[in-house]
């Protein structure tokens, strides 16, 4: 995340403080980024940093089990914008606390699902919005390795590709991972299969199979196969009978064509930070980031709704998830840096 902030000039954003309870981590960060921000302070807790040097913007790169309490503290201390590393939470009850605190204190949020700021996916989204596929009916995501930690990237991207409608229901099954070794992280956050219905009539399908992350978007006039992290998109048009015409590679999708170092420079991270800075500086409270509270609610509900459906034998679950399940369905953080928990 520091590399994302470093893509902006010091006049736009300046990192003033960093916190971590481990002195080795703090010193390693200082060694890496001290030349960029020489006046940066080091703190051993968030409470110390907020008390001594409250920032305008907080980058919250802690495990998701800490996010709710950290965002509540930061919002109460006057922080105006927060980049929240994904995934957002371990329960939907925690998500409710996060959104309540952000709304109560008028904090602008930017979720760490950075694909929403990827220029390749943005170009694909614009093509769909401009009618390339006609009326979109279905989106399939392949390579969904788990339902929470990385699944959130897929849900967020799928929603963005079809105009961010509301998810209305979900039906899914969580894969049986009981045979995996005890230390395999999939045991805590398994993959699964699922279907999600949206308010605009589009249906989403997720599946762990299919290799690397890819999306297939189907409309009344054709379909798009988006592969290689939106560096390629193949368009299959339908003729007047509904038959498929030969696929063609869509030009102008790959952001590396105009920025060869796009991937190595992590441009999408800089674009995310730039979006949050603009939202914080805006005098209009309605100016939000591309993935603020409204979008975060939707993508977060989906993952936990699939778990809720699986617990009921794959039954359809209406969104929002019920109050009881918002607390009881819990997916804990994967091992995260030096998090002692």
mmCIF file of C-alpha atoms in Angstrom, residues 89-204:
data_model
loop_
_atom_site.group_PDB
_atom_site.id
_atom_site.type_symbol
_atom_site.label_atom_id
_atom_site.label_comp_id
_atom_site.label_asym_id
_atom_site.label_seq_id
_atom_site.Cartn_x
_atom_site.Cartn_y
_atom_site.Cartn_z
ATOM 1 C CA UNK A 89 -14.618 -8.533 8.225
ATOM 2 C CA UNK A 90 -15.042 -11.932 9.841
ATOM 3 C CA UNK A 91 -18.813 -11.553 10.369
ATOM 4 C CA UNK A 92 -21.536 -9.399 8.876
ATOM 5 C CA UNK A 93 -22.151 -7.993 12.361
ATOM 6 C CA UNK A 94 -18.646 -6.518 12.158
ATOM 7 C CA UNK A 95 -19.493 -5.102 8.726
ATOM 8 C CA UNK A 96 -22.554 -3.408 10.230
ATOM 9 C CA UNK A 97 -20.327 -1.783 12.873
ATOM 10 C CA UNK A 98 -17.925 -0.566 10.185
ATOM 11 C CA UNK A 99 -20.617 0.994 8.027
ATOM 12 C CA UNK A 100 -22.382 2.534 11.029
ATOM 13 C CA UNK A 101 -19.172 4.206 12.217
ATOM 14 C CA UNK A 102 -18.309 5.477 8.722
ATOM 15 C CA UNK A 103 -21.787 6.877 8.159
ATOM 16 C CA UNK A 104 -22.026 8.438 11.628
ATOM 17 C CA UNK A 105 -18.711 10.276 11.215
ATOM 18 C CA UNK A 106 -18.979 10.920 7.434
ATOM 19 C CA UNK A 107 -15.829 8.924 6.673
ATOM 20 C CA UNK A 108 -15.045 8.141 3.033
ATOM 21 C CA UNK A 109 -14.000 4.518 2.480
ATOM 22 C CA UNK A 110 -12.102 2.718 -0.262
ATOM 23 C CA UNK A 111 -12.198 -1.067 -0.158
ATOM 24 C CA UNK A 112 -9.015 -2.989 -0.888
ATOM 25 C CA UNK A 113 -10.582 -4.854 -3.823
ATOM 26 C CA UNK A 114 -8.196 -3.048 -6.151
ATOM 27 C CA UNK A 115 -9.483 -4.685 -9.370
ATOM 28 C CA UNK A 116 -12.232 -2.055 -9.374
ATOM 29 C CA UNK A 117 -9.530 0.528 -10.090
ATOM 30 C CA UNK A 118 -7.775 -1.608 -12.710
ATOM 31 C CA UNK A 119 -7.828 0.193 -16.054
ATOM 32 C CA UNK A 120 -8.306 -3.006 -18.044
ATOM 33 C CA UNK A 121 -11.418 -4.029 -16.097
ATOM 34 C CA UNK A 122 -12.631 -0.431 -16.236
ATOM 35 C CA UNK A 123 -12.369 -0.455 -20.041
ATOM 36 C CA UNK A 124 -14.284 -3.744 -20.209
ATOM 37 C CA UNK A 125 -16.961 -2.281 -17.932
ATOM 38 C CA UNK A 126 -17.283 0.772 -20.181
ATOM 39 C CA UNK A 127 -17.693 -1.401 -23.286
ATOM 40 C CA UNK A 128 -20.499 -3.318 -21.616
ATOM 41 C CA UNK A 129 -22.172 -0.102 -20.439
ATOM 42 C CA UNK A 130 -21.963 1.228 -24.018
ATOM 43 C CA UNK A 131 -24.005 -1.747 -25.251
ATOM 44 C CA UNK A 132 -21.414 -4.029 -26.829
ATOM 45 C CA UNK A 133 -23.261 -7.110 -25.546
ATOM 46 C CA UNK A 134 -26.775 -5.722 -25.630
ATOM 47 C CA UNK A 135 -28.674 -6.539 -22.443
ATOM 48 C CA UNK A 136 -26.425 -8.504 -20.101
ATOM 49 C CA UNK A 137 -28.047 -11.646 -18.699
ATOM 50 C CA UNK A 138 -25.286 -13.652 -17.029
ATOM 51 C CA UNK A 139 -21.733 -13.399 -15.674
ATOM 52 C CA UNK A 140 -19.603 -16.390 -14.728
ATOM 53 C CA UNK A 141 -16.444 -16.071 -12.640
ATOM 54 C CA UNK A 142 -13.861 -18.852 -12.811
ATOM 55 C CA UNK A 143 -10.952 -19.559 -10.508
ATOM 56 C CA UNK A 144 -12.675 -18.357 -7.313
ATOM 57 C CA UNK A 145 -10.265 -19.874 -4.791
ATOM 58 C CA UNK A 146 -12.267 -19.104 -1.624
ATOM 59 C CA UNK A 147 -15.498 -17.349 -0.711
ATOM 60 C CA UNK A 148 -14.284 -14.522 1.545
ATOM 61 C CA UNK A 149 -10.562 -13.646 1.440
ATOM 62 C CA UNK A 150 -10.285 -13.582 -2.357
ATOM 63 C CA UNK A 151 -13.898 -14.187 -3.299
ATOM 64 C CA UNK A 152 -14.578 -10.517 -2.522
ATOM 65 C CA UNK A 153 -12.434 -9.521 -5.528
ATOM 66 C CA UNK A 154 -14.655 -11.580 -7.827
ATOM 67 C CA UNK A 155 -17.968 -10.317 -6.421
ATOM 68 C CA UNK A 156 -16.840 -6.697 -6.600
ATOM 69 C CA UNK A 157 -15.584 -7.023 -10.172
ATOM 70 C CA UNK A 158 -18.729 -8.815 -11.359
ATOM 71 C CA UNK A 159 -20.960 -6.161 -9.806
ATOM 72 C CA UNK A 160 -18.883 -3.389 -11.396
ATOM 73 C CA UNK A 161 -19.041 -5.040 -14.832
ATOM 74 C CA UNK A 162 -22.853 -4.958 -14.806
ATOM 75 C CA UNK A 163 -23.416 -1.508 -13.284
ATOM 76 C CA UNK A 164 -23.451 -2.238 -9.516
ATOM 77 C CA UNK A 165 -27.028 -3.489 -9.058
ATOM 78 C CA UNK A 166 -28.194 -4.801 -5.701
ATOM 79 C CA UNK A 167 -27.801 -8.528 -4.961
ATOM 80 C CA UNK A 168 -31.207 -9.951 -4.057
ATOM 81 C CA UNK A 169 -30.545 -13.623 -3.320
ATOM 82 C CA UNK A 170 -27.819 -16.237 -3.241
ATOM 83 C CA UNK A 171 -27.690 -19.993 -3.443
ATOM 84 C CA UNK A 172 -24.475 -21.932 -2.904
ATOM 85 C CA UNK A 173 -22.506 -24.796 -1.452
ATOM 86 C CA UNK A 174 -19.212 -24.601 0.399
ATOM 87 C CA UNK A 175 -16.771 -27.329 -0.616
ATOM 88 C CA UNK A 176 -15.929 -30.071 1.889
ATOM 89 C CA UNK A 177 -12.298 -29.463 2.916
ATOM 90 C CA UNK A 178 -12.182 -31.839 5.876
ATOM 91 C CA UNK A 179 -9.630 -34.068 4.129
ATOM 92 C CA UNK A 180 -7.115 -31.250 3.735
ATOM 93 C CA UNK A 181 -4.133 -30.952 6.120
ATOM 94 C CA UNK A 182 -4.872 -29.144 9.368
ATOM 95 C CA UNK A 183 -2.640 -26.204 8.405
ATOM 96 C CA UNK A 184 -4.171 -25.702 4.942
ATOM 97 C CA UNK A 185 -5.739 -22.223 4.919
ATOM 98 C CA UNK A 186 -8.646 -23.479 2.781
ATOM 99 C CA UNK A 187 -9.980 -25.197 5.907
ATOM 100 C CA UNK A 188 -10.812 -21.794 7.365
ATOM 101 C CA UNK A 189 -12.038 -20.214 4.140
ATOM 102 C CA UNK A 190 -13.081 -22.910 1.648
ATOM 103 C CA UNK A 191 -13.951 -22.456 -2.011
ATOM 104 C CA UNK A 192 -17.453 -23.168 -3.221
ATOM 105 C CA UNK A 193 -19.990 -22.897 -6.005
ATOM 106 C CA UNK A 194 -22.795 -20.397 -6.105
ATOM 107 C CA UNK A 195 -25.402 -18.386 -7.969
ATOM 108 C CA UNK A 196 -26.435 -14.828 -7.136
ATOM 109 C CA UNK A 197 -29.472 -12.964 -8.442
ATOM 110 C CA UNK A 198 -29.245 -9.203 -9.022
ATOM 111 C CA UNK A 199 -31.882 -6.473 -9.085
ATOM 112 C CA UNK A 200 -31.349 -5.796 -12.815
ATOM 113 C CA UNK A 201 -32.155 -9.396 -13.742
ATOM 114 C CA UNK A 202 -28.542 -10.491 -14.208
ATOM 115 C CA UNK A 203 -27.471 -13.799 -12.688
ATOM 116 C CA UNK A 204 -23.935 -14.368 -11.407
#
